[in-house]
Amino acid sequence: MSLVLYDTLSREKRPFEPRDEGKASLYVCGPTVQSDAHIGHGRAAVVFDLLRRYLAASGYEVTFVQNVTDIDDKIIMRARRERVDPAVIATRYTRAWNRTMDALGVLPPDIQPLATGHLLEMQALIGELLEQDKAYEADGDVFFRVRAFEGYGKLSRRQVDEMQQGDDIVDADRKEDPLDFAMWKSAKPGEPAWPSPWGPGRPGWHIECSAMAAKHLGGGFDVHGGGLDLVFPHHENEIAQHEAAHGAPFVRTWVHNGMVQMGDAKMSKSVGNVVSLEEAIHQWGPGPLRLWYLSAQHRTPLIFDTDRLRDATTTHQRFTTFLRSAARVVDIADGDLEADPVQRHVAAFRAGMDDDLNAPAAVAALHELVTAGNETLPLAEKGDADAAATLAGFAAALRHLGDDVLGLALEASLADAAGVEQQLGVLVEQLLDQRAAARADRDFATADAIRDQLAAAGVVVEDRPEGARWYAATPEER
RNA sequence: GGCGGGGUAGCCAAGUGGUAAGGCAGGGGACUGCAAAUCCCCCAUCACGGGUUCGAUUCCCGUCCCCGCCUCCA
């Protein structure tokens, strides 16, 4: 494998060369747990889940860290509104986040550090920066001195001297420079606070990621991810804090995903035009939803459009239909991905993924693989051993690439349907016997009525030369 | 204003200095009692204007348009 990733810092595609041979260390900015996840969060989650799965499938030992910001202004405000402790809010939405990620088929992080669990690490980093005079204290707040870090602006390509500041500079009275940002905020009355050398307070947002990433992955880890909207100021500040303190590179490769947009506008909590991730999963299913996310390269914008979700659903069905057909004639577990006609498509898939996770190209390879697989189906059904072996290879490849790498939950959908088939089997067989009799009498009105009834119940009937065959629709088809 | 990303068939979307993957929709065909599923065929000259080149959609310049960031944000 020769994966290349587009690195935001250097603005170029660069070969993925991990710090530690055979291992991959990833840190992805997680949620601020103050409300439910929306489909924009889902995209970021799927993009980095994809990276992680692909690295794992390629043989890397992956350590995936995703933090939870469980203390910040919005959590406090929400807690006030509901008259509960901020920790109640944080706990509630952390659980909701994890539940929703599970439903989306996103593998759980190996480490999910909480900001409130790393106050000491953050304070140590702040202390180091103070010692080096790259930060200063002001009335219990500690600010990072932006101009003390010569690399400031390198990620977002901004010139410090040309940065415009809005009219509403926070803490303008205490900052030496409007560009400086808070690493520690002194507690205001009624706010949650932790003791610190600078008095009771809480951490700023950016400091947690600098501290937690370094703690769990060490300096110079492989990939730091997040949404493009985090490039500035969040990631810029993370770099500044780490590199100013340690004088060594923070991250090897920066990967950012593009935004989900609603029509022409970006979707975000502050605009209020959000689509709940949980509802989207419920409505379309995790597989189709992921296929929609994967329908565009991860850095380009993706417009929310139910027609495109329908396309994704169609694709998902095409894939599950092929697996179901193949499973009827061969044991997919016997399939050899390296077999001649199969390998070509697997290679095309990997070539796409290797090129900066070009998911649209990878999915296209899967489409071509399925077409080739469907072509072998009739021969395999007739008992042709070569065709059967090839068919098993195609199916095994789709199962592996589709489920293990892309996380499409194809097998899960089929398993769901299989459960229904078990429950309905006796009943359906009886109806099909009646239908067969009707067809023998050329009473097609009755035969079609039975088929329609079954269809309404989620049972699909296919007439084959050797007789009728049926299956339960997958959740996505219902 | 600064920084960045884009304009490819009805729609979505890859991609390449040598006449453009894949999907959806649409049309035609095979199969079927009819369907379903599946297969086959058809369906673009790549925003516009220059330039470089034997040759550009792909490189350069300009124009127009869209979007994101510059404040919390995946």
Coordinates of N, CA and C in Angstrom, one line a residue, chain A residues 2-139:
Chain A
S2 N 0.4 2.2 -0.7 CA 1.1 3.5 -0.7 C 0.1 4.6 -0.6
L3 N -0.4 4.8 0.6 CA -1.4 5.8 0.8 C -0.8 7.2 0.8
V4 N -1.4 8.1 0.1 CA -1.0 9.5 0.2 C -2.2 10.3 0.8
L5 N -1.9 11.2 1.6 CA -2.9 12.0 2.2 C -2.7 13.5 2.0
Y6 N -3.7 14.2 1.7 CA -3.5 15.7 1.6 C -3.3 16.3 2.9
D7 N -2.2 17.0 3.1 CA -1.8 17.6 4.4 C -2.1 19.1 4.3
T8 N -3.0 19.5 5.2 CA -3.4 20.9 5.2 C -2.2 21.9 5.5
L9 N -1.3 21.4 6.3 CA -0.2 22.3 6.6 C 0.7 22.6 5.4
S10 N 1.1 21.6 4.7 CA 2.0 21.8 3.5 C 1.2 22.0 2.2
R11 N -0.1 21.8 2.3 CA -1.0 22.0 1.1 C -0.6 21.1 0.0
E12 N -0.2 19.9 0.3 CA 0.1 18.9 -0.8 C -0.2 17.5 -0.3
K13 N -0.3 16.6 -1.3 CA -0.5 15.2 -0.9 C 0.9 14.7 -0.6
R14 N 0.9 14.0 0.5 CA 2.2 13.4 1.0 C 2.0 11.9 1.4
P15 N 3.0 11.1 1.1 CA 2.9 9.7 1.4 C 2.7 9.6 2.9
F16 N 1.9 8.6 3.3 CA 1.7 8.3 4.7 C 2.9 7.5 5.2
E17 N 3.7 8.1 6.0 CA 4.9 7.5 6.6 C 4.8 7.7 8.1
P18 N 4.4 6.6 8.8 CA 4.1 6.8 10.2 C 5.4 7.0 11.0
R19 N 5.2 7.7 12.1 CA 6.4 7.9 13.0 C 7.0 6.6 13.5
D20 N 6.1 5.7 13.8 CA 6.6 4.4 14.3 C 6.2 3.3 13.3
E21 N 7.2 2.6 12.8 CA 7.0 1.5 11.8 C 5.8 0.6 12.2
G22 N 4.9 0.5 11.2 CA 3.8 -0.4 11.4 C 2.7 0.0 12.3
K23 N 2.8 1.2 12.8 CA 1.8 1.8 13.7 C 1.3 3.1 13.1
A24 N 0.0 3.4 13.5 CA -0.6 4.6 13.0 C -1.2 5.3 14.2
S25 N -0.9 6.5 14.5 CA -1.5 7.3 15.6 C -2.4 8.4 15.1
L26 N -3.6 8.4 15.5 CA -4.6 9.4 15.0 C -5.3 10.1 16.1
Y27 N -5.4 11.4 16.0 CA -6.2 12.2 16.9 C -7.2 13.0 16.2
V28 N -8.4 12.8 16.5 CA -9.5 13.6 15.9 C -10.3 14.4 16.9
C29 N -10.5 15.6 16.6 CA -11.3 16.5 17.5 C -12.7 15.9 17.6
G30 N -13.1 15.7 18.8 CA -14.4 15.2 19.1 C -15.4 16.3 19.4
P31 N -16.6 15.9 19.9 CA -17.6 16.8 20.1 C -17.5 17.6 21.4
T32 N -18.1 18.8 21.3 CA -18.4 19.5 22.6 C -19.8 19.0 23.0
V33 N -19.9 18.3 24.1 CA -21.1 17.6 24.4 C -22.1 18.6 25.0
Q34 N -22.8 19.3 24.1 CA -23.8 20.3 24.6 C -25.1 20.1 23.9
S35 N -25.2 19.2 22.9 CA -26.4 19.0 22.2 C -26.2 17.7 21.3
D36 N -27.3 17.3 20.6 CA -27.2 16.1 19.8 C -26.4 16.3 18.6
A37 N -25.8 15.3 18.1 CA -25.0 15.3 16.9 C -25.9 15.6 15.6
H38 N -25.3 16.3 14.7 CA -26.0 16.5 13.4 C -25.3 15.8 12.3
I39 N -25.8 15.8 11.1 CA -25.2 15.1 10.0 C -23.8 15.6 9.6
G40 N -23.5 16.8 10.0 CA -22.1 17.3 9.8 C -21.1 16.6 10.6
H41 N -21.5 16.3 11.9 CA -20.7 15.5 12.8 C -20.5 14.1 12.2
G42 N -21.6 13.6 11.6 CA -21.6 12.3 11.0 C -20.5 12.2 9.9
R43 N -20.5 13.2 9.1 CA -19.5 13.2 8.0 C -18.1 13.1 8.5
A44 N -17.8 14.0 9.5 CA -16.4 14.0 10.0 C -16.1 12.6 10.6
A45 N -17.1 12.1 11.3 CA -16.9 10.8 12.0 C -16.6 9.7 11.0
V46 N -17.4 9.7 9.9 CA -17.2 8.7 8.9 C -15.9 8.8 8.1
V47 N -15.5 10.1 7.8 CA -14.3 10.3 7.1 C -13.1 9.7 7.9
F48 N -13.1 10.0 9.2 CA -11.9 9.5 10.0 C -12.0 8.0 10.3
D49 N -13.3 7.6 10.4 CA -13.5 6.2 10.6 C -13.0 5.4 9.4
L50 N -13.2 6.0 8.2 CA -12.7 5.4 7.0 C -11.2 5.3 7.0
L51 N -10.6 6.4 7.4 CA -9.1 6.4 7.4 C -8.6 5.3 8.4
R52 N -9.2 5.3 9.5 CA -8.8 4.3 10.5 C -9.0 2.9 10.0
R53 N -10.2 2.6 9.4 CA -10.5 1.3 9.0 C -9.5 0.9 7.8
Y54 N -9.2 1.8 7.0 CA -8.4 1.5 5.8 C -6.9 1.2 6.3
L55 N -6.5 2.0 7.3 CA -5.2 1.8 7.8 C -5.1 0.4 8.5
A56 N -6.2 0.1 9.2 CA -6.2 -1.2 9.9 C -6.2 -2.3 8.9
A57 N -7.0 -2.1 7.9 CA -7.1 -3.2 6.8 C -5.8 -3.3 6.1
S58 N -5.0 -2.3 6.1 CA -3.7 -2.3 5.4 C -2.6 -2.8 6.3
G59 N -3.0 -3.2 7.5 CA -2.0 -3.9 8.3 C -1.4 -3.0 9.4
Y60 N -1.8 -1.8 9.5 CA -1.3 -0.9 10.6 C -1.9 -1.2 11.9
E61 N -1.2 -1.1 13.0 CA -1.7 -1.1 14.3 C -2.1 0.3 14.7
V62 N -3.4 0.5 14.7 CA -3.9 1.9 14.8 C -4.3 2.2 16.2
T63 N -3.9 3.4 16.7 CA -4.3 4.0 17.9 C -5.1 5.2 17.6
F64 N -6.4 5.1 17.9 CA -7.3 6.2 17.5 C -7.8 6.9 18.8
V65 N -7.5 8.2 18.8 CA -7.9 9.0 20.0 C -8.9 10.1 19.6
Q66 N -10.0 10.1 20.3 CA -10.9 11.2 20.0 C -11.4 11.7 21.3
N67 N -11.2 13.0 21.5 CA -11.6 13.6 22.8 C -13.0 14.0 22.9
V68 N -13.4 14.3 24.1 CA -14.8 14.8 24.4 C -14.5 16.1 25.2
T69 N -15.0 17.2 24.6 CA -14.9 18.5 25.4 C -16.1 18.6 26.3
D70 N -15.9 18.3 27.5 CA -17.0 18.2 28.5 C -17.1 19.4 29.4
I71 N -16.4 20.5 29.1 CA -16.5 21.7 29.8 C -16.3 22.9 28.9
D72 N -17.3 23.7 28.7 CA -17.1 24.9 27.9 C -18.3 25.9 28.2
D73 N -18.2 27.0 27.6 CA -19.2 28.0 27.8 C -20.7 27.5 27.5
K74 N -20.8 26.8 26.4 CA -22.1 26.4 25.9 C -22.7 25.4 26.9
I75 N -21.8 24.5 27.3 CA -22.3 23.5 28.3 C -22.8 24.2 29.6
I76 N -22.1 25.2 30.0 CA -22.4 25.9 31.2 C -23.8 26.7 31.0
M77 N -23.9 27.3 29.8 CA -25.1 28.0 29.6 C -26.3 27.1 29.5
R78 N -26.1 26.0 28.9 CA -27.2 25.0 28.8 C -27.6 24.5 30.2
A79 N -26.6 24.2 31.0 CA -26.9 23.7 32.3 C -27.7 24.8 33.1
R80 N -27.3 26.0 32.9 CA -28.0 27.1 33.6 C -29.5 27.1 33.2
R81 N -29.7 27.0 31.9 CA -31.1 27.0 31.4 C -31.9 25.9 32.0
E82 N -31.3 24.7 32.1 CA -32.0 23.6 32.6 C -31.9 23.5 34.1
R83 N -31.1 24.3 34.7 CA -31.0 24.3 36.1 C -30.4 23.0 36.6
V84 N -29.4 22.5 35.9 CA -28.7 21.3 36.4 C -27.2 21.6 36.4
D85 N -26.5 20.6 36.9 CA -25.1 20.7 36.9 C -24.5 20.6 35.5
P86 N -23.5 21.3 35.1 CA -23.0 21.1 33.8 C -22.5 19.7 33.5
A87 N -22.1 19.0 34.5 CA -21.7 17.6 34.3 C -22.9 16.7 33.9
V88 N -24.1 17.1 34.2 CA -25.3 16.4 33.8 C -25.4 16.5 32.3
I89 N -25.3 17.7 31.8 CA -25.4 18.0 30.4 C -24.3 17.2 29.7
A90 N -23.1 17.3 30.2 CA -21.9 16.7 29.5 C -22.1 15.2 29.4
T91 N -22.6 14.6 30.5 CA -22.8 13.1 30.6 C -23.9 12.7 29.6
R92 N -24.9 13.5 29.6 CA -26.1 13.1 28.8 C -25.7 13.1 27.3
Y93 N -25.0 14.1 26.9 CA -24.7 14.2 25.5 C -23.4 13.4 25.1
T94 N -22.6 13.0 26.0 CA -21.5 12.1 25.7 C -22.1 10.7 25.4
R95 N -23.1 10.3 26.2 CA -23.7 9.0 26.0 C -24.5 9.0 24.7
A96 N -25.2 10.1 24.4 CA -25.9 10.2 23.2 C -24.9 10.1 22.0
W97 N -23.8 10.8 22.1 CA -22.8 10.8 21.0 C -22.3 9.4 20.7
N98 N -22.0 8.7 21.8 CA -21.4 7.4 21.6 C -22.5 6.4 21.1
R99 N -23.7 6.6 21.5 CA -24.8 5.7 21.0 C -25.0 6.0 19.5
T100 N -25.0 7.2 19.1 CA -25.2 7.6 17.7 C -24.0 7.1 16.9
M101 N -22.8 7.2 17.4 CA -21.7 6.7 16.6 C -21.7 5.2 16.4
D102 N -22.1 4.5 17.4 CA -22.3 3.1 17.3 C -23.3 2.8 16.2
A103 N -24.4 3.5 16.2 CA -25.5 3.3 15.2 C -25.0 3.6 13.8
L104 N -24.0 4.5 13.7 CA -23.5 4.8 12.4 C -22.4 3.9 11.9
G105 N -22.1 2.9 12.8 CA -21.0 2.0 12.4 C -19.6 2.6 12.6
V106 N -19.5 3.6 13.3 CA -18.2 4.2 13.6 C -17.5 3.5 14.7
L107 N -16.4 3.0 14.5 CA -15.7 2.2 15.5 C -15.3 3.1 16.7
P108 N -15.5 2.6 17.9 CA -15.2 3.5 19.0 C -13.7 3.8 19.1
P109 N -13.4 5.0 19.6 CA -12.0 5.3 19.8 C -11.3 4.4 20.8
D110 N -10.0 4.2 20.6 CA -9.3 3.4 21.5 C -9.2 4.1 22.9
I111 N -9.0 5.4 22.7 CA -9.0 6.3 23.9 C -9.9 7.5 23.7
Q112 N -10.8 7.7 24.7 CA -11.7 8.9 24.5 C -11.5 9.8 25.7
P113 N -10.5 10.6 25.7 CA -10.1 11.4 26.8 C -11.1 12.6 27.1
L114 N -11.4 12.8 28.3 CA -12.3 13.9 28.7 C -11.4 15.1 29.1
A115 N -11.8 16.3 28.7 CA -11.1 17.5 29.1 C -11.0 17.6 30.6
T116 N -12.1 17.3 31.3 CA -12.1 17.5 32.7 C -11.2 16.4 33.4
G117 N -10.8 15.4 32.6 CA -9.9 14.4 33.2 C -8.4 14.7 33.0
H118 N -8.1 15.9 32.4 CA -6.8 16.2 32.0 C -6.3 17.6 32.4
L119 N -6.9 18.0 33.5 CA -6.6 19.4 34.0 C -5.1 19.5 34.3
L120 N -4.6 18.4 34.9 CA -3.2 18.5 35.3 C -2.2 18.6 34.1
E121 N -2.5 17.8 33.1 CA -1.7 17.9 31.9 C -1.8 19.3 31.2
M122 N -3.0 19.8 31.2 CA -3.2 21.1 30.6 C -2.4 22.2 31.4
Q123 N -2.5 22.1 32.7 CA -1.8 23.0 33.6 C -0.3 22.9 33.4
A124 N 0.1 21.7 33.2 CA 1.6 21.5 33.1 C 2.0 22.2 31.8
L125 N 1.3 22.1 30.7 CA 1.6 22.7 29.5 C 1.6 24.2 29.6
I126 N 0.5 24.7 30.2 CA 0.4 26.2 30.4 C 1.6 26.7 31.3
G127 N 1.9 25.9 32.3 CA 3.0 26.3 33.1 C 4.3 26.4 32.4
E128 N 4.5 25.4 31.5 CA 5.7 25.4 30.7 C 5.8 26.6 29.8
L129 N 4.7 27.0 29.2 CA 4.6 28.2 28.3 C 4.8 29.5 29.1
L130 N 4.3 29.5 30.4 CA 4.5 30.7 31.2 C 6.0 30.8 31.5
E131 N 6.6 29.6 31.8 CA 8.0 29.6 32.2 C 8.9 30.2 31.0
Q132 N 8.5 29.8 29.8 CA 9.2 30.2 28.7 C 8.8 31.6 28.2
D133 N 7.9 32.2 29.0 CA 7.5 33.6 28.7 C 6.7 33.7 27.4
K134 N 6.1 32.6 27.0 CA 5.3 32.6 25.8 C 3.8 32.7 26.2
A135 N 3.6 32.9 27.4 CA 2.2 33.1 27.9 C 2.3 34.1 29.1
Y136 N 1.2 34.6 29.5 CA 1.2 35.5 30.6 C -0.1 35.4 31.3
E137 N 0.0 35.8 32.6 CA -1.2 35.7 33.5 C -1.8 37.1 33.6
A138 N -3.1 37.2 33.7 CA -3.7 38.5 33.9 C -5.0 38.3 34.7
D139 N -5.0 38.6 35.9 CA -6.2 38.5 36.7 C -6.8 37.1 36.8

